[in-house]
């Protein structure tokens, strides 16, 4: 009985066995296979690796040096390729250092240019803001002066003589109080 269970295959396993395994897939079939695999577990998040920004050409220096020449050894014809490979690595290292310094300088210049442009824009914005506020203030003052002038003209039309009499009376009272204050100081 246990042997029959071992040999009995589930539906999934039987389907997997029936489909022939292809080793030489066309690009279209390969892409379809990859998409099918991704879509099997749709809830699982897919990690998409980021592309490296710049590959460092320079490798870490080796801990050991294999081709050591003694002081009495002459340069043989077999050592030229070793010299040339070392020279090529050194030139590549210098080129990379130059490129990095150039990129840093360009980045610094770009940042300075951006800062200068922002400062210029801010200055222009501030100037325009002040100009706008002065124009608004002038318009408000003109409106208020116009309202006052309209109110005075309305008062003059309705009998502005009462108002003028009141103002004259106030002026006389002020003069009297000033005279009384000066008389008290004299005493």
CSV table of C-alpha atoms in Angstrom, one decimal:
chain,number,residue,atom,x,y,z
A,1,UNK,CA,0.0,0.0,0.0
A,2,UNK,CA,2.8,2.4,0.8
A,3,UNK,CA,4.5,1.6,-2.5
A,4,UNK,CA,1.4,2.6,-4.4
A,5,UNK,CA,1.3,6.0,-2.7
A,6,UNK,CA,4.9,6.6,-3.6
A,7,UNK,CA,4.3,5.8,-7.2
A,8,UNK,CA,1.1,7.7,-7.4
A,9,UNK,CA,1.7,11.2,-8.8
A,10,UNK,CA,-0.4,14.3,-8.2
A,11,UNK,CA,-1.8,16.2,-11.1
A,12,UNK,CA,0.9,18.9,-11.0
A,13,UNK,CA,3.7,16.4,-11.0
A,14,UNK,CA,2.2,14.4,-13.8
A,15,UNK,CA,1.8,17.6,-15.9
A,16,UNK,CA,5.4,18.6,-15.2
A,17,UNK,CA,6.7,15.1,-16.3
A,18,UNK,CA,4.6,15.2,-19.5
A,19,UNK,CA,6.0,18.5,-20.8
A,20,UNK,CA,9.3,18.1,-22.5
A,21,UNK,CA,12.2,20.1,-21.2
A,22,UNK,CA,13.7,22.3,-23.8
A,23,UNK,CA,17.3,23.4,-23.4
A,24,UNK,CA,17.6,25.6,-26.5
A,25,UNK,CA,15.0,28.2,-26.1
A,26,UNK,CA,14.4,31.1,-28.4
A,27,UNK,CA,14.5,34.6,-26.9
A,28,UNK,CA,10.8,34.8,-27.1
A,29,UNK,CA,10.3,31.4,-25.3
A,30,UNK,CA,12.8,32.4,-22.7
A,31,UNK,CA,11.1,35.6,-22.0
A,32,UNK,CA,7.7,33.9,-21.8
A,33,UNK,CA,9.1,31.3,-19.3
A,34,UNK,CA,10.5,34.1,-17.1
A,35,UNK,CA,7.2,36.0,-17.1
A,36,UNK,CA,5.3,32.9,-16.3
A,37,UNK,CA,7.6,32.2,-13.4
A,38,UNK,CA,7.1,35.8,-12.1
A,39,UNK,CA,3.3,35.6,-12.5
A,40,UNK,CA,3.1,32.3,-10.5
A,41,UNK,CA,3.6,34.2,-7.3
A,42,UNK,CA,2.1,37.5,-8.0
A,43,UNK,CA,2.0,38.6,-4.3
A,44,UNK,CA,5.7,38.2,-3.9
A,45,UNK,CA,7.6,41.5,-4.4
A,46,UNK,CA,10.1,41.5,-7.3
A,47,UNK,CA,13.5,42.9,-6.6
A,48,UNK,CA,14.9,44.8,-9.6
A,49,UNK,CA,18.6,45.5,-9.1
A,50,UNK,CA,19.9,49.0,-9.8
A,51,UNK,CA,22.4,49.5,-12.5
A,52,UNK,CA,25.9,50.5,-11.3
A,53,UNK,CA,26.6,54.2,-11.9
A,54,UNK,CA,30.3,53.8,-12.8
A,55,UNK,CA,32.5,50.8,-12.9
A,56,UNK,CA,35.8,51.4,-11.2
A,57,UNK,CA,38.6,50.5,-13.6
A,58,UNK,CA,41.1,50.4,-10.9
A,59,UNK,CA,41.5,47.1,-9.0
A,60,UNK,CA,42.8,46.7,-5.6
A,61,UNK,CA,46.6,46.3,-5.5
A,62,UNK,CA,47.8,42.8,-5.2
A,63,UNK,CA,49.3,41.6,-2.0
A,64,UNK,CA,52.1,39.8,-3.6
A,65,UNK,CA,54.4,40.5,-6.6
A,66,UNK,CA,55.2,37.5,-8.8
A,67,UNK,CA,57.7,38.9,-11.3
A,68,UNK,CA,60.5,40.3,-9.2
A,69,UNK,CA,63.7,41.1,-11.0
A,70,UNK,CA,67.0,41.2,-9.1
A,71,UNK,CA,69.4,44.1,-9.3
A,72,UNK,CA,71.8,42.1,-11.5
A,73,UNK,CA,69.2,40.7,-13.8
A,74,UNK,CA,68.9,42.0,-17.3
A,75,UNK,CA,65.7,42.8,-19.0
A,76,UNK,CA,64.9,39.7,-21.1
A,77,UNK,CA,62.6,39.6,-24.0
A,78,UNK,CA,60.1,37.6,-22.0
A,79,UNK,CA,59.7,40.4,-19.5
A,80,UNK,CA,58.5,43.0,-21.9
A,81,UNK,CA,54.8,41.9,-21.8
A,82,UNK,CA,55.0,42.1,-17.9
A,83,UNK,CA,56.3,45.7,-18.2
A,84,UNK,CA,53.7,46.6,-20.8
A,85,UNK,CA,50.8,45.2,-18.6
A,86,UNK,CA,52.1,47.2,-15.6
A,87,UNK,CA,52.3,50.3,-17.7
A,88,UNK,CA,48.8,49.8,-19.0
A,89,UNK,CA,47.4,49.4,-15.5
A,90,UNK,CA,49.3,52.5,-14.3
A,91,UNK,CA,47.9,54.6,-17.3
A,92,UNK,CA,44.4,53.3,-16.6
A,93,UNK,CA,44.7,54.3,-13.0
A,94,UNK,CA,46.0,57.8,-13.9
A,95,UNK,CA,43.2,58.2,-16.5
A,96,UNK,CA,40.6,57.2,-13.9
A,97,UNK,CA,42.0,59.7,-11.4
A,98,UNK,CA,41.8,62.4,-14.0
A,99,UNK,CA,38.3,61.5,-14.9
A,100,UNK,CA,37.2,61.5,-11.3
A,101,UNK,CA,38.8,64.9,-10.6
A,102,UNK,CA,37.2,66.3,-13.8
A,103,UNK,CA,33.7,65.0,-12.7
A,104,UNK,CA,34.2,66.5,-9.2
A,105,UNK,CA,35.2,69.9,-10.7
A,106,UNK,CA,32.3,69.8,-13.2
A,107,UNK,CA,29.9,68.9,-10.3
A,108,UNK,CA,31.3,71.7,-8.2
A,109,UNK,CA,31.0,74.2,-11.0
A,110,UNK,CA,27.4,73.1,-11.7
A,111,UNK,CA,26.5,73.5,-8.0
A,112,UNK,CA,28.0,77.0,-7.9
A,113,UNK,CA,26.1,77.9,-11.1
A,114,UNK,CA,22.8,76.6,-9.6
A,115,UNK,CA,23.4,78.5,-6.3
A,116,UNK,CA,24.2,81.7,-8.3
A,117,UNK,CA,21.1,81.3,-10.4
A,118,UNK,CA,19.0,80.7,-7.3
A,119,UNK,CA,20.4,83.8,-5.6
A,120,UNK,CA,19.8,85.9,-8.7
A,121,UNK,CA,16.2,84.6,-9.0
A,122,UNK,CA,15.5,85.2,-5.3
A,123,UNK,CA,16.9,88.8,-5.7
A,124,UNK,CA,14.7,89.4,-8.7
A,125,UNK,CA,11.7,87.9,-6.9
A,126,UNK,CA,12.3,90.1,-3.9
A,127,UNK,CA,12.6,93.2,-6.0
A,128,UNK,CA,9.3,92.4,-7.9
A,129,UNK,CA,7.6,91.6,-4.6
A,130,UNK,CA,8.6,94.9,-3.1
A,131,UNK,CA,7.5,96.7,-6.2
A,132,UNK,CA,4.2,94.9,-6.1
A,133,UNK,CA,3.7,95.8,-2.5
A,134,UNK,CA,4.5,99.5,-3.1
A,135,UNK,CA,2.0,99.5,-5.9
A,136,UNK,CA,-0.6,97.9,-3.7
A,137,UNK,CA,0.1,100.4,-0.9
A,138,UNK,CA,-0.2,103.3,-3.3
A,139,UNK,CA,-3.5,102.0,-4.7
A,140,UNK,CA,-4.8,101.6,-1.1
A,141,UNK,CA,-3.7,105.1,-0.2
A,142,UNK,CA,-5.3,106.5,-3.3
A,143,UNK,CA,-8.6,104.7,-2.6
A,144,UNK,CA,-8.6,105.9,1.0
A,145,UNK,CA,-7.8,109.5,-0.1
A,146,UNK,CA,-10.6,109.3,-2.7
A,147,UNK,CA,-13.0,108.0,0.0
A,148,UNK,CA,-12.1,110.8,2.3
A,149,UNK,CA,-12.4,113.4,-0.5
A,150,UNK,CA,-15.8,111.9,-1.4
A,151,UNK,CA,-16.9,112.0,2.3
A,152,UNK,CA,-15.7,115.7,2.6
A,153,UNK,CA,-17.5,116.7,-0.5
A,154,UNK,CA,-20.6,114.9,0.7
A,155,UNK,CA,-20.3,116.7,4.0
A,156,UNK,CA,-19.8,120.1,2.3
A,157,UNK,CA,-22.9,119.4,0.2
A,158,UNK,CA,-25.0,118.5,3.2
A,159,UNK,CA,-23.9,121.4,5.3
A,160,UNK,CA,-20.3,121.4,5.8
A,161,UNK,CA,-20.5,124.7,7.7
A,162,UNK,CA,-21.4,122.9,10.9
A,163,UNK,CA,-18.2,120.8,10.6
A,164,UNK,CA,-16.1,123.9,9.8
A,165,UNK,CA,-17.6,125.7,12.8
A,166,UNK,CA,-16.8,122.7,15.0
A,167,UNK,CA,-13.2,122.6,13.8
A,168,UNK,CA,-12.8,126.4,14.3
A,169,UNK,CA,-14.2,126.0,17.9
A,170,UNK,CA,-11.7,123.2,18.6
A,171,UNK,CA,-8.8,125.3,17.3
A,172,UNK,CA,-9.9,128.2,19.6
A,173,UNK,CA,-10.1,125.8,22.6
A,174,UNK,CA,-6.6,124.6,21.9
A,175,UNK,CA,-5.3,128.1,21.8
A,176,UNK,CA,-7.0,129.0,25.1
A,177,UNK,CA,-5.6,126.0,26.8
A,178,UNK,CA,-2.1,126.8,25.5
A,179,UNK,CA,-2.4,130.4,26.8
A,180,UNK,CA,-3.7,129.3,30.2
A,181,UNK,CA,-0.8,126.8,30.5
A,182,UNK,CA,1.7,129.5,29.7
A,183,UNK,CA,0.0,131.9,32.2
A,184,UNK,CA,0.3,129.4,35.0
A,185,UNK,CA,4.0,128.9,34.2
A,186,UNK,CA,4.6,132.7,34.4
A,187,UNK,CA,3.0,132.9,37.9
